[in-house]
Short mmCIF file of C-alpha atoms and ligand atoms in Angstrom, two decimals:
data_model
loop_
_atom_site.label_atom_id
_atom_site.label_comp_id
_atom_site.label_asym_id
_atom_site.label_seq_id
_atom_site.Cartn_x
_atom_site.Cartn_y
_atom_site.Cartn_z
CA UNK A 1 3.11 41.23 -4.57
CA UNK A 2 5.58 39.71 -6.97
CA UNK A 3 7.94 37.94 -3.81
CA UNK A 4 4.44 36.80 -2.48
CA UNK A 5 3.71 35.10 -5.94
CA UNK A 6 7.08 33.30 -6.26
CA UNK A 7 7.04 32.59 -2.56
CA UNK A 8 3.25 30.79 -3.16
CA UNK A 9 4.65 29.32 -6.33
CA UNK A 10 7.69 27.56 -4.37
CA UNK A 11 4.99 25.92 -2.12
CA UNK A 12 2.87 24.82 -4.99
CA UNK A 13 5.62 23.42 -6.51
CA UNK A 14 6.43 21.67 -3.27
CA UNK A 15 3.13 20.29 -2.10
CA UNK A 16 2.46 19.29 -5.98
CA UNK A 17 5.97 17.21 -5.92
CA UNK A 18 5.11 15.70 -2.61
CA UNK A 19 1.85 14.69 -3.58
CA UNK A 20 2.78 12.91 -6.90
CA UNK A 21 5.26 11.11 -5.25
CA UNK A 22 3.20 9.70 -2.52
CA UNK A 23 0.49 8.80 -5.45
CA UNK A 24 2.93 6.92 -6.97
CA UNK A 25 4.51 5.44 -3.86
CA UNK A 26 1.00 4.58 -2.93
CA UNK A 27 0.05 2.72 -6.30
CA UNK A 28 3.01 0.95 -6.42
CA UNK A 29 2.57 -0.44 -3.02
CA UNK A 30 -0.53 -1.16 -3.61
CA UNK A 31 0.51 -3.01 -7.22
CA UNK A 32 2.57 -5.17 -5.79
CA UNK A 33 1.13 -6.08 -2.18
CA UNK A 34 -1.69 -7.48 -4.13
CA UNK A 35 0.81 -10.43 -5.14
CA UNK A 36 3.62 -10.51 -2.64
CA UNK A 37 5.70 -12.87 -1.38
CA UNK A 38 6.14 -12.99 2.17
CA UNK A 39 9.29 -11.04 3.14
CA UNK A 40 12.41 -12.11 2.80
CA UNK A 41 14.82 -12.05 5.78
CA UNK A 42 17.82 -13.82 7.31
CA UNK A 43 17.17 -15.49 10.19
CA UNK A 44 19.33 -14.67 12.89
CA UNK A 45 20.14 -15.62 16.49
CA UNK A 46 18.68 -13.38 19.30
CA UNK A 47 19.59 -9.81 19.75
CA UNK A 48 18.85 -8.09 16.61
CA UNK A 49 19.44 -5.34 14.90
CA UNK A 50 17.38 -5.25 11.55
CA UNK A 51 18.48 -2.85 8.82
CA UNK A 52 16.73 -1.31 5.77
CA UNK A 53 18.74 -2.39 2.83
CA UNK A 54 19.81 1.02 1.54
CA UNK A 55 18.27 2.04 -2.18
CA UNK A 56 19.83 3.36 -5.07
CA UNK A 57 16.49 4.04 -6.57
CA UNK A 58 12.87 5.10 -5.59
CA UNK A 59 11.49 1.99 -7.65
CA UNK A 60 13.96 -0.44 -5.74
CA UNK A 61 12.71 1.61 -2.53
CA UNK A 62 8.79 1.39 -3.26
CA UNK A 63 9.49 -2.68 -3.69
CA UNK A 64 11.45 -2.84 -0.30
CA UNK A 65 8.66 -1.13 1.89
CA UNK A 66 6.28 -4.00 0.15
CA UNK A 67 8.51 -6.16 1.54
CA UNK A 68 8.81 -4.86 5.27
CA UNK A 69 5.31 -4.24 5.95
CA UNK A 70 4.52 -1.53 8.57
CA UNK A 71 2.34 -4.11 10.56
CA UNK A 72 5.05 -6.36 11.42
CA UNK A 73 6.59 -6.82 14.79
CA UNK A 74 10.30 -5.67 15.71
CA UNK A 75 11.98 -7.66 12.54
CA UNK A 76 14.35 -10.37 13.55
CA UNK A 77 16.22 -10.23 10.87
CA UNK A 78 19.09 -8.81 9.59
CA UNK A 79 18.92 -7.31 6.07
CA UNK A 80 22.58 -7.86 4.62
CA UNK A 81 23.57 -4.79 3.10
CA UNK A 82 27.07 -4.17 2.88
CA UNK A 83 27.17 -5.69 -0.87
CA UNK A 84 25.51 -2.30 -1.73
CA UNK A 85 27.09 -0.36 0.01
CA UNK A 86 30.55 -1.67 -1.48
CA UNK A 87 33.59 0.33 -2.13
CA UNK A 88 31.80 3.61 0.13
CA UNK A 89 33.36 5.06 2.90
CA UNK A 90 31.55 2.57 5.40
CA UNK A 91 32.18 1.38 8.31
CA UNK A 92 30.68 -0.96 11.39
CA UNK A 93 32.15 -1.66 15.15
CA UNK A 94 30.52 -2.62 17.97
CA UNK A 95 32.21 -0.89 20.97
CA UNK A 96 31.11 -3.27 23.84
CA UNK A 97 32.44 -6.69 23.22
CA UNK A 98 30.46 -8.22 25.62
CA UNK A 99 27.49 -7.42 23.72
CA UNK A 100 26.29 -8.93 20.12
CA UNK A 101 28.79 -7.11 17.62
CA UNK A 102 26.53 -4.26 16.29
CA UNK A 103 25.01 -4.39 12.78
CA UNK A 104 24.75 -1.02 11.17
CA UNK A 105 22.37 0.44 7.75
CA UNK A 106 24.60 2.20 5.48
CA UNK A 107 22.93 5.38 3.44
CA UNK A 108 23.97 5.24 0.35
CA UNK A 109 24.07 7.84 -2.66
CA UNK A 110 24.27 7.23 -6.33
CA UNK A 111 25.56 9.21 -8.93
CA UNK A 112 22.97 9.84 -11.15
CA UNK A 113 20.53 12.65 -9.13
CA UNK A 114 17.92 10.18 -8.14
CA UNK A 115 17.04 10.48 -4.34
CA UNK A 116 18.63 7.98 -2.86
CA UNK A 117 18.31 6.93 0.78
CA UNK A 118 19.05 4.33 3.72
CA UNK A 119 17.26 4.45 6.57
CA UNK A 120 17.79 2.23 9.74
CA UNK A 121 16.51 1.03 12.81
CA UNK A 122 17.98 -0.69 15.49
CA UNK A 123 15.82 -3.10 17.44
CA UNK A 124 16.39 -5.52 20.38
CA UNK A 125 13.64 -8.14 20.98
CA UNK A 126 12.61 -9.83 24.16
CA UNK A 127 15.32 -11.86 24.38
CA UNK A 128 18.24 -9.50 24.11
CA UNK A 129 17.19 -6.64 25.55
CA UNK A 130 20.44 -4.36 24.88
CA UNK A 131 21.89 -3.77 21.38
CA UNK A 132 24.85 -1.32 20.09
CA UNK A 133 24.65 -0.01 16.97
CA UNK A 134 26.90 2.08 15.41
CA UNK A 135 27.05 3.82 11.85
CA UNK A 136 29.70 6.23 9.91
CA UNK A 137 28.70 7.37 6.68
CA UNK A 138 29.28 10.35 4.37
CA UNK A 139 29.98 12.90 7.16
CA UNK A 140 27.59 11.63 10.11
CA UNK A 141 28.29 8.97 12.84
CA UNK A 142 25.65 7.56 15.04
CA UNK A 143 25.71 5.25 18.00
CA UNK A 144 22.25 3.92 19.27
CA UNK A 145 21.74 1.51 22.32
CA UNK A 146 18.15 0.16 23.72
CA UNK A 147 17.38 0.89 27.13
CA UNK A 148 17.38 -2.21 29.27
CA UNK A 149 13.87 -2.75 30.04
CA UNK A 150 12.27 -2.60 26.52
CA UNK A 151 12.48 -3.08 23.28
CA UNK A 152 14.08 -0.16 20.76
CA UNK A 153 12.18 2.66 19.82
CA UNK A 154 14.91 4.82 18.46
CA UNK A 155 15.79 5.38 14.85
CA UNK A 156 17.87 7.56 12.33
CA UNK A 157 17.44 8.11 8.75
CA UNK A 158 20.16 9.83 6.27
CA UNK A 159 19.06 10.73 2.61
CA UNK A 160 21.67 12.63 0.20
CA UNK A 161 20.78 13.73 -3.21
CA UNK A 162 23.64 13.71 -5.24
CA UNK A 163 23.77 15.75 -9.47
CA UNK A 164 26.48 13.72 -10.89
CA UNK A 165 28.05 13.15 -7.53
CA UNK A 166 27.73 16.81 -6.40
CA UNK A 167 25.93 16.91 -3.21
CA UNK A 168 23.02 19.04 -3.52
CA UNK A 169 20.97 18.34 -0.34
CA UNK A 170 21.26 16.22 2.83
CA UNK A 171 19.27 14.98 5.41
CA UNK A 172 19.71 14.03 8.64
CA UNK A 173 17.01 12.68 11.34
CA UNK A 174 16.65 11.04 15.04
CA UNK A 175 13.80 9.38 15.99
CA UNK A 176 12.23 8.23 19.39
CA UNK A 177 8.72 6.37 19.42
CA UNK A 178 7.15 5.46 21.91
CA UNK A 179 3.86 2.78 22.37
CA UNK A 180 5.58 0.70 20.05
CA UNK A 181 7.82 0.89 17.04
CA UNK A 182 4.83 1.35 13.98
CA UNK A 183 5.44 4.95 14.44
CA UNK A 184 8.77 4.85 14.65
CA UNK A 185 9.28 3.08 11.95
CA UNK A 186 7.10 4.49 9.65
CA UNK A 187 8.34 7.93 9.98
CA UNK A 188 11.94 6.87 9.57
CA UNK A 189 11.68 5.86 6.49
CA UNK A 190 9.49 8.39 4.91
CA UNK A 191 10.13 11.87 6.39
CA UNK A 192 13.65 12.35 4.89
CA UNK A 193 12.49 11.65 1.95
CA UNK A 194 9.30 13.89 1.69
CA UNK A 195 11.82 16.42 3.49
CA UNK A 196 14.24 15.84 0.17
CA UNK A 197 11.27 15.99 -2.47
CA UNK A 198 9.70 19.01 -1.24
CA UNK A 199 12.82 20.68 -1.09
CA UNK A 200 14.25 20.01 -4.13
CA UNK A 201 10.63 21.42 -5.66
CA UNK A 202 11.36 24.58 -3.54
CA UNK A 203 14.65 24.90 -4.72
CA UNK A 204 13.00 24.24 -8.82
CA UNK A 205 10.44 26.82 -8.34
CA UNK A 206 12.72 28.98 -6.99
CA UNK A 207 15.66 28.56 -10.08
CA UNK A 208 13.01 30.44 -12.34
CA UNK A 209 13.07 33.53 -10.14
CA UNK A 210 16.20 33.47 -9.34
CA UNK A 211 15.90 37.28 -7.77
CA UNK A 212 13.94 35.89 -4.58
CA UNK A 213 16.30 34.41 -3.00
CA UNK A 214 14.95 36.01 0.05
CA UNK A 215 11.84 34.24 -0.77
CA UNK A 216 13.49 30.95 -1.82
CA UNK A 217 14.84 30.47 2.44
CA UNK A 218 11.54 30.93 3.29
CA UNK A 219 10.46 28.34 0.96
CA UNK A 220 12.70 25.67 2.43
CA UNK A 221 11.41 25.81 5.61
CA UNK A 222 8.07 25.78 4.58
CA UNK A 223 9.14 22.95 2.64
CA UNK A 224 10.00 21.01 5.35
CA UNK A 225 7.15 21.71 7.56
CA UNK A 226 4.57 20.62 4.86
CA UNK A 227 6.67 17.30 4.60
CA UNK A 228 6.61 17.02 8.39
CA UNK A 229 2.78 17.61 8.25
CA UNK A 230 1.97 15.22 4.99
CA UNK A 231 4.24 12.29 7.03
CA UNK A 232 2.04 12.75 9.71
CA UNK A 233 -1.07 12.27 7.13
CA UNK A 234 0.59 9.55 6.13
CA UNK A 235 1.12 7.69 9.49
CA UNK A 236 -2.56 9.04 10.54
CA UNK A 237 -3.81 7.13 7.42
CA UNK A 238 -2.11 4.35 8.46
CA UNK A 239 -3.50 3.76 11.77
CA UNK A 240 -6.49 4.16 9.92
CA UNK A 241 -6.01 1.17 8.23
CA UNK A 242 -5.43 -0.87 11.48
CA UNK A 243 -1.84 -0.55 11.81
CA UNK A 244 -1.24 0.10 15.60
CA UNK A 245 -1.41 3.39 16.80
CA UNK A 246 2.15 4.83 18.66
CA UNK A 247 3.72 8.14 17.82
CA UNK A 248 7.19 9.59 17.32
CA UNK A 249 9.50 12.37 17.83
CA UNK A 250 11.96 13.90 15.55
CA UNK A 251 14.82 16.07 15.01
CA UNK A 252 16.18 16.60 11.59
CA UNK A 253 18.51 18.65 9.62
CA UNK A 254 19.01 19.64 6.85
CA UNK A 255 21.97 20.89 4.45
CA UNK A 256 21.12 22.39 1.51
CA UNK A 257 23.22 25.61 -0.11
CA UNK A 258 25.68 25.70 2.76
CA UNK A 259 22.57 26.21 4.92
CA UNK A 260 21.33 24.08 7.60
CA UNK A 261 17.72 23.92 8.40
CA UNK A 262 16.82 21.89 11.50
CA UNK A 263 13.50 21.11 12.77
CA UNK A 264 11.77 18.99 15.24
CA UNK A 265 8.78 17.91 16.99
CA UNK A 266 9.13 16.49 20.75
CA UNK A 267 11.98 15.86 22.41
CA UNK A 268 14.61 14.86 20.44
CA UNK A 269 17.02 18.00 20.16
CA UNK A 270 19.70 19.45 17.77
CA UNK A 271 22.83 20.84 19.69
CA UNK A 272 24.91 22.60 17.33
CA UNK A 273 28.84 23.61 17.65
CA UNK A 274 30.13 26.77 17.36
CA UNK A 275 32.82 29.40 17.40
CA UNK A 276 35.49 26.67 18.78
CA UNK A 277 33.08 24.44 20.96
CA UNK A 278 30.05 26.18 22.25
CA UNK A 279 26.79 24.67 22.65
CA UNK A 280 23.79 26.15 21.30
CA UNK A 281 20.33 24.42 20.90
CA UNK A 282 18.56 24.86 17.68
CA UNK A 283 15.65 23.08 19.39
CA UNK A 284 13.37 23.90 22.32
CA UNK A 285 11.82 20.73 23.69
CA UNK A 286 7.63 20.47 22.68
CA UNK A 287 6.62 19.41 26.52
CA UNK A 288 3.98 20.87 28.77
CA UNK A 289 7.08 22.04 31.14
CA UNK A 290 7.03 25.44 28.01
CA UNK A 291 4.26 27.81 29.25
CA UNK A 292 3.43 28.43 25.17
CA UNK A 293 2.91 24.73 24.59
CA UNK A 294 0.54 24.05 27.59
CA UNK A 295 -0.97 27.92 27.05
CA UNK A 296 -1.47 26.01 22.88
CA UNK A 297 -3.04 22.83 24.20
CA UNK A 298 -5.45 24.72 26.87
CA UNK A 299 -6.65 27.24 24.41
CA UNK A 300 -7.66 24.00 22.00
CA UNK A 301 -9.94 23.00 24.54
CA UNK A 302 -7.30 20.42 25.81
CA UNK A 303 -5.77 19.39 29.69
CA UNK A 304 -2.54 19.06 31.50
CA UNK A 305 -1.28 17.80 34.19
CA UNK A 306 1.12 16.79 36.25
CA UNK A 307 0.88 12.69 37.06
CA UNK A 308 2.62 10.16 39.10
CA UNK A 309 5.73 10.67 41.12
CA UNK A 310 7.62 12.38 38.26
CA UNK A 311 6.19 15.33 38.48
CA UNK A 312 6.37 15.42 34.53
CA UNK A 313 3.64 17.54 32.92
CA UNK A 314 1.51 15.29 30.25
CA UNK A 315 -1.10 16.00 28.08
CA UNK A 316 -4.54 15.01 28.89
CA UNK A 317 -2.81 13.03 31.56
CA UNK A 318 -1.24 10.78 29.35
CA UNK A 319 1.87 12.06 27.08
CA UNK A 320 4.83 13.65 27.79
CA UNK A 321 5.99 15.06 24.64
CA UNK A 322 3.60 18.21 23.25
CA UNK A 323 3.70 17.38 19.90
CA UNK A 324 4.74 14.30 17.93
CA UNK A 325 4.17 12.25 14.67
CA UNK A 326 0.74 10.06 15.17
CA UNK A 327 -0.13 10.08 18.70
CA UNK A 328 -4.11 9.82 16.55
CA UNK A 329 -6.17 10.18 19.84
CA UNK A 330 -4.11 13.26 21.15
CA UNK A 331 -3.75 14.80 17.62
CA UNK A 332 -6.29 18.12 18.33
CA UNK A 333 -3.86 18.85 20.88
CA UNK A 334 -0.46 16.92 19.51
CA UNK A 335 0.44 18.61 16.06
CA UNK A 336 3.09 17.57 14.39
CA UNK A 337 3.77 21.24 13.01
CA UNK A 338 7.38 21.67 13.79
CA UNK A 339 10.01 24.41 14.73
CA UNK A 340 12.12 25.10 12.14
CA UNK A 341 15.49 26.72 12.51
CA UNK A 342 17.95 27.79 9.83
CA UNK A 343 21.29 28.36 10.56
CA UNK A 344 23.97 29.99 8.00
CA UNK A 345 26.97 28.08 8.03
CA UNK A 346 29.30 30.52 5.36
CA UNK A 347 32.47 31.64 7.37
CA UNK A 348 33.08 28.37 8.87
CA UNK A 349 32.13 29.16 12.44
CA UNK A 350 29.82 25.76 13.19
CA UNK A 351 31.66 22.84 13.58
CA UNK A 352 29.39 19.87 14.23
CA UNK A 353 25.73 19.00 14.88
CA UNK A 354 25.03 16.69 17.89
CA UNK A 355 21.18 15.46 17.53
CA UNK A 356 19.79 13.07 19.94
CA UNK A 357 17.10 11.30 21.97
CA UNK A 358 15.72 12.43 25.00
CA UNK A 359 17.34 9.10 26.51
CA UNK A 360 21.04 11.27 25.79
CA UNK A 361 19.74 15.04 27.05
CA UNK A 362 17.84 13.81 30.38
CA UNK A 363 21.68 12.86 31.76
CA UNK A 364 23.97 14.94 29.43
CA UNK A 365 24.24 18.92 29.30
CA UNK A 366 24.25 21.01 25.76
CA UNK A 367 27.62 21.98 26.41
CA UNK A 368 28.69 18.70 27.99
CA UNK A 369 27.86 16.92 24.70
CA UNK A 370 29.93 19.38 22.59
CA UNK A 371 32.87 19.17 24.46
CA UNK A 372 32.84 15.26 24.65
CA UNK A 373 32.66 15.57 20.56
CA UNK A 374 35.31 18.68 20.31
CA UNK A 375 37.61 16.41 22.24
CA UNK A 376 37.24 13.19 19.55
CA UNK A 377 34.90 12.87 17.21
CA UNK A 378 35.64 9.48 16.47
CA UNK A 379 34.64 8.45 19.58
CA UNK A 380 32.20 10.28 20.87
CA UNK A 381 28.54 9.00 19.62
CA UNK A 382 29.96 5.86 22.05
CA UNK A 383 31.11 7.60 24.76
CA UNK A 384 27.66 10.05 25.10
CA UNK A 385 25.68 6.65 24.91
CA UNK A 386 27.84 5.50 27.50
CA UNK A 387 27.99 8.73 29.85
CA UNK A 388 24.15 8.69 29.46
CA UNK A 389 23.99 5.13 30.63
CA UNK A 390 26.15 5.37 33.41
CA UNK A 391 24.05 8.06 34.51
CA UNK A 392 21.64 5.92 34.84
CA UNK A 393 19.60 6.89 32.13
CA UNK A 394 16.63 3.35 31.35
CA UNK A 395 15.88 4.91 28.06
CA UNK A 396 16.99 4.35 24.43
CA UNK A 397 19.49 6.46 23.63
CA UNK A 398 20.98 7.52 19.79
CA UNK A 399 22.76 10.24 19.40
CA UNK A 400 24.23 11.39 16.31
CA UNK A 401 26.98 13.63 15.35
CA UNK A 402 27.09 15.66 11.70
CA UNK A 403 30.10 17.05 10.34
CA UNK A 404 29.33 20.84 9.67
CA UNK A 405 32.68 21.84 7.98
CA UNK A 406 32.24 19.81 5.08
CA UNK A 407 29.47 21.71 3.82
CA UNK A 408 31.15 25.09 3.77
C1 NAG B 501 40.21 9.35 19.21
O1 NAG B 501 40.11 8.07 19.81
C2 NAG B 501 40.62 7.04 18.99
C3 NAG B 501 40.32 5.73 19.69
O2 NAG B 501 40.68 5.76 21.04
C4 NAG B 501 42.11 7.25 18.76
O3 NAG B 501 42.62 6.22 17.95
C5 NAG B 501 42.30 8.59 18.10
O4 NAG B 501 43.68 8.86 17.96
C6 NAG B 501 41.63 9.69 18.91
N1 NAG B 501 41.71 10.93 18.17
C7 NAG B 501 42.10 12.06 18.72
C8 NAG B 501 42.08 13.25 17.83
O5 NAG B 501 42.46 12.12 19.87
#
């Protein structure tokens, strides 16, 4: 009775953080996009890669996502943000010289316990249909590249929260839209940090019963799901509003008390390292190819089948992905409610975390990936973008490798 008490009390405390927050984030954007300027941004020559300038504070942040409104097409523009991101371990290559040198969004933590966060998105436009991206941070590297034949709808996020430059809590996420990038984009930028807030209420609730710690596990992963589920709210209410419809997948992790929590909905899938280089998947793909998810969407009164020359399963005939953020007209049947899977990492027997788009997995095994990344990590965000393309793989592909170790 008691452990079911503190257990409700850690949710409270979560879904009451979460929901001041967005209040606030709400009333500020709506404070200031009653007298904005129109954005700000660099011009720059074809082939873009726009960045998020990364935020030492959440008032700096609320002021930035009133100046990159959701509406807007792919930005052209390139958001300088190195300045910020001055005297951090940071670092940007391109690793195809033939192609525009890539342009990269560096997270960024301060000192001071604030959530801070960067968030990216790489996007080619029309005219340069192929862009490189590549990003090392704080124990993370990604590589993204846009499939040929469309514009980008793959993006990563990375959020730390940092007590006087201890790091409490970090997050990690890979995202692939699809029917534009609204979705996309949206959920980039606010998952990780409704993922960080609700957390770090878990983890408050939880300091003043410090005996359920049993409870407290249970309370981060219920933490993140209610984040997952208020983002998708939030992108719901959005479309609402007129902003184009779209939806996105997601895989995330996070670190928090030398434990990793990873979650997803859709496609996008978390390969973690083990024991000295072997694969396992923390995620099982949401498609209508898993018996439970087209047994989920038949018993809600939904259809699926199997279209085209593919032969891949969709729901109601249209989507391929089983659950997703957004996605409004499919929502009865496409939750967002994701699979959450946490992962002790005491003892030092997980080395890295490869997450990735479905653009990497369609053309790349579980253990093929790991052993490309146990051979050099360095290189290896390029060279799975590049074994995935050679393959022959026409989608976006991002894949992203997290340093495990470091936590311990
Ligand atoms: C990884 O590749 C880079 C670039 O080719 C090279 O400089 C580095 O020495 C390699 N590291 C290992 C551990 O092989």
């Amino acid at each position: 009775m008691l452990h079911t008490v503190r257990f409700l009390c850690s949710v409270v405390a979560a879904v009451a953080r979460l929901i001041r927050e967005l209040r606030r984030r709400t009333a500020l954007l709506m404070a200031s996009s009653t007298c904005s300027p129109s954005p700000v941004v660099t011009p720059c020559p074809a082939g873009l890669i726009s960045a998020f300038t990364p935020l030492p504070s959440r008032r700096k942040k609320a002021a930035a996502v009133q100046k990159q409104p959701l509406a807007v097409a792919p930005p052209a523009a390139v958001l300088p943000n190195g300045e910020q991101a001055e005297g951090r371990r940071t670092k940007k290559e391109a690793w195809a010289a033939r192609r525009r040198p890539a342009r990269l969004v560096i997270p960024v933590a301060d000192d001071v316990g604030e959530v801070a966060a960067g968030w990216g998105a790489a996007a080619a436009n029309a005219a340069a249909k192929e862009a490189d991206v590549v990003v090392e941070g704080e124990g993370f590297r990604v590589a993204s590249r846009a499939g040929p034949r469309h514009a980008m709808e793959d993006a990563y996020a990375v959020v730390t929260h940092k007590n006087d430059g201890d790091p409490q809590l970090a997050f990690y996420g890979v995202f692939d839209g699809h029917g534009g990038r609204a979705a996309v984009d949206f959920v980039s930028r606010r998952l990780g940090e409704n993922v960080v807030s609700a957390v770090l209420a878990a983890a408050t609730c939880e300091e003043a019963s410090p005996t359920a710690a049993e409870e407290e596990e249970d309370a981060v992963s219920a933490a993140i799901r209610l984040a997952y589920l208020a983002t998708d709210s939030e992108l719901l209410a959005q479309h609402q509003q007129g902003v184009t419809g779209g939806g996105s997948c997601a895989a995330t992790a996070v670190v928090k008390g030398g434990e990793l929590y990873v979650a997803h909905v859709g496609d996008c899938r978390a390969v973690l390292s083990h024991n000295g280089g072997a694969a396992a998947a923390l995620t099982a793909d949401h498609t209508c190819a898993a018996d439970s998810e087209r047994q989920r969407i038949e018993r809600d009164g939904g259809y699926v089948c199997r279209s085209g020359g593919s032969g891949v399963w969709r729901v109601q005939g249209s989507l391929a992905v089983s659950r997703s953020f957004g996605d409004a007209g499919l929502k009865r049947w496409v939750v967002a409610e994701p699979a959450v899977t946490k992962v002790v990492l005491a003892g030092g027997e997980c080395e890295f975390l490869v997450v990735a788009s479905d653009g990497l997995w369609d053309k790349v095994g579980n253990q093929e990936a790991v052993d490309v990344v146990s051979r050099n990590r360095t290189t290896a965000c390029e060279e799975l973008v590049d074994l995935a393309r050679r393959r022959g793989s026409r989608d976006d592909v991002t894949v992203m490798v997290i340093d495990l170790e470091r936590f311990v």
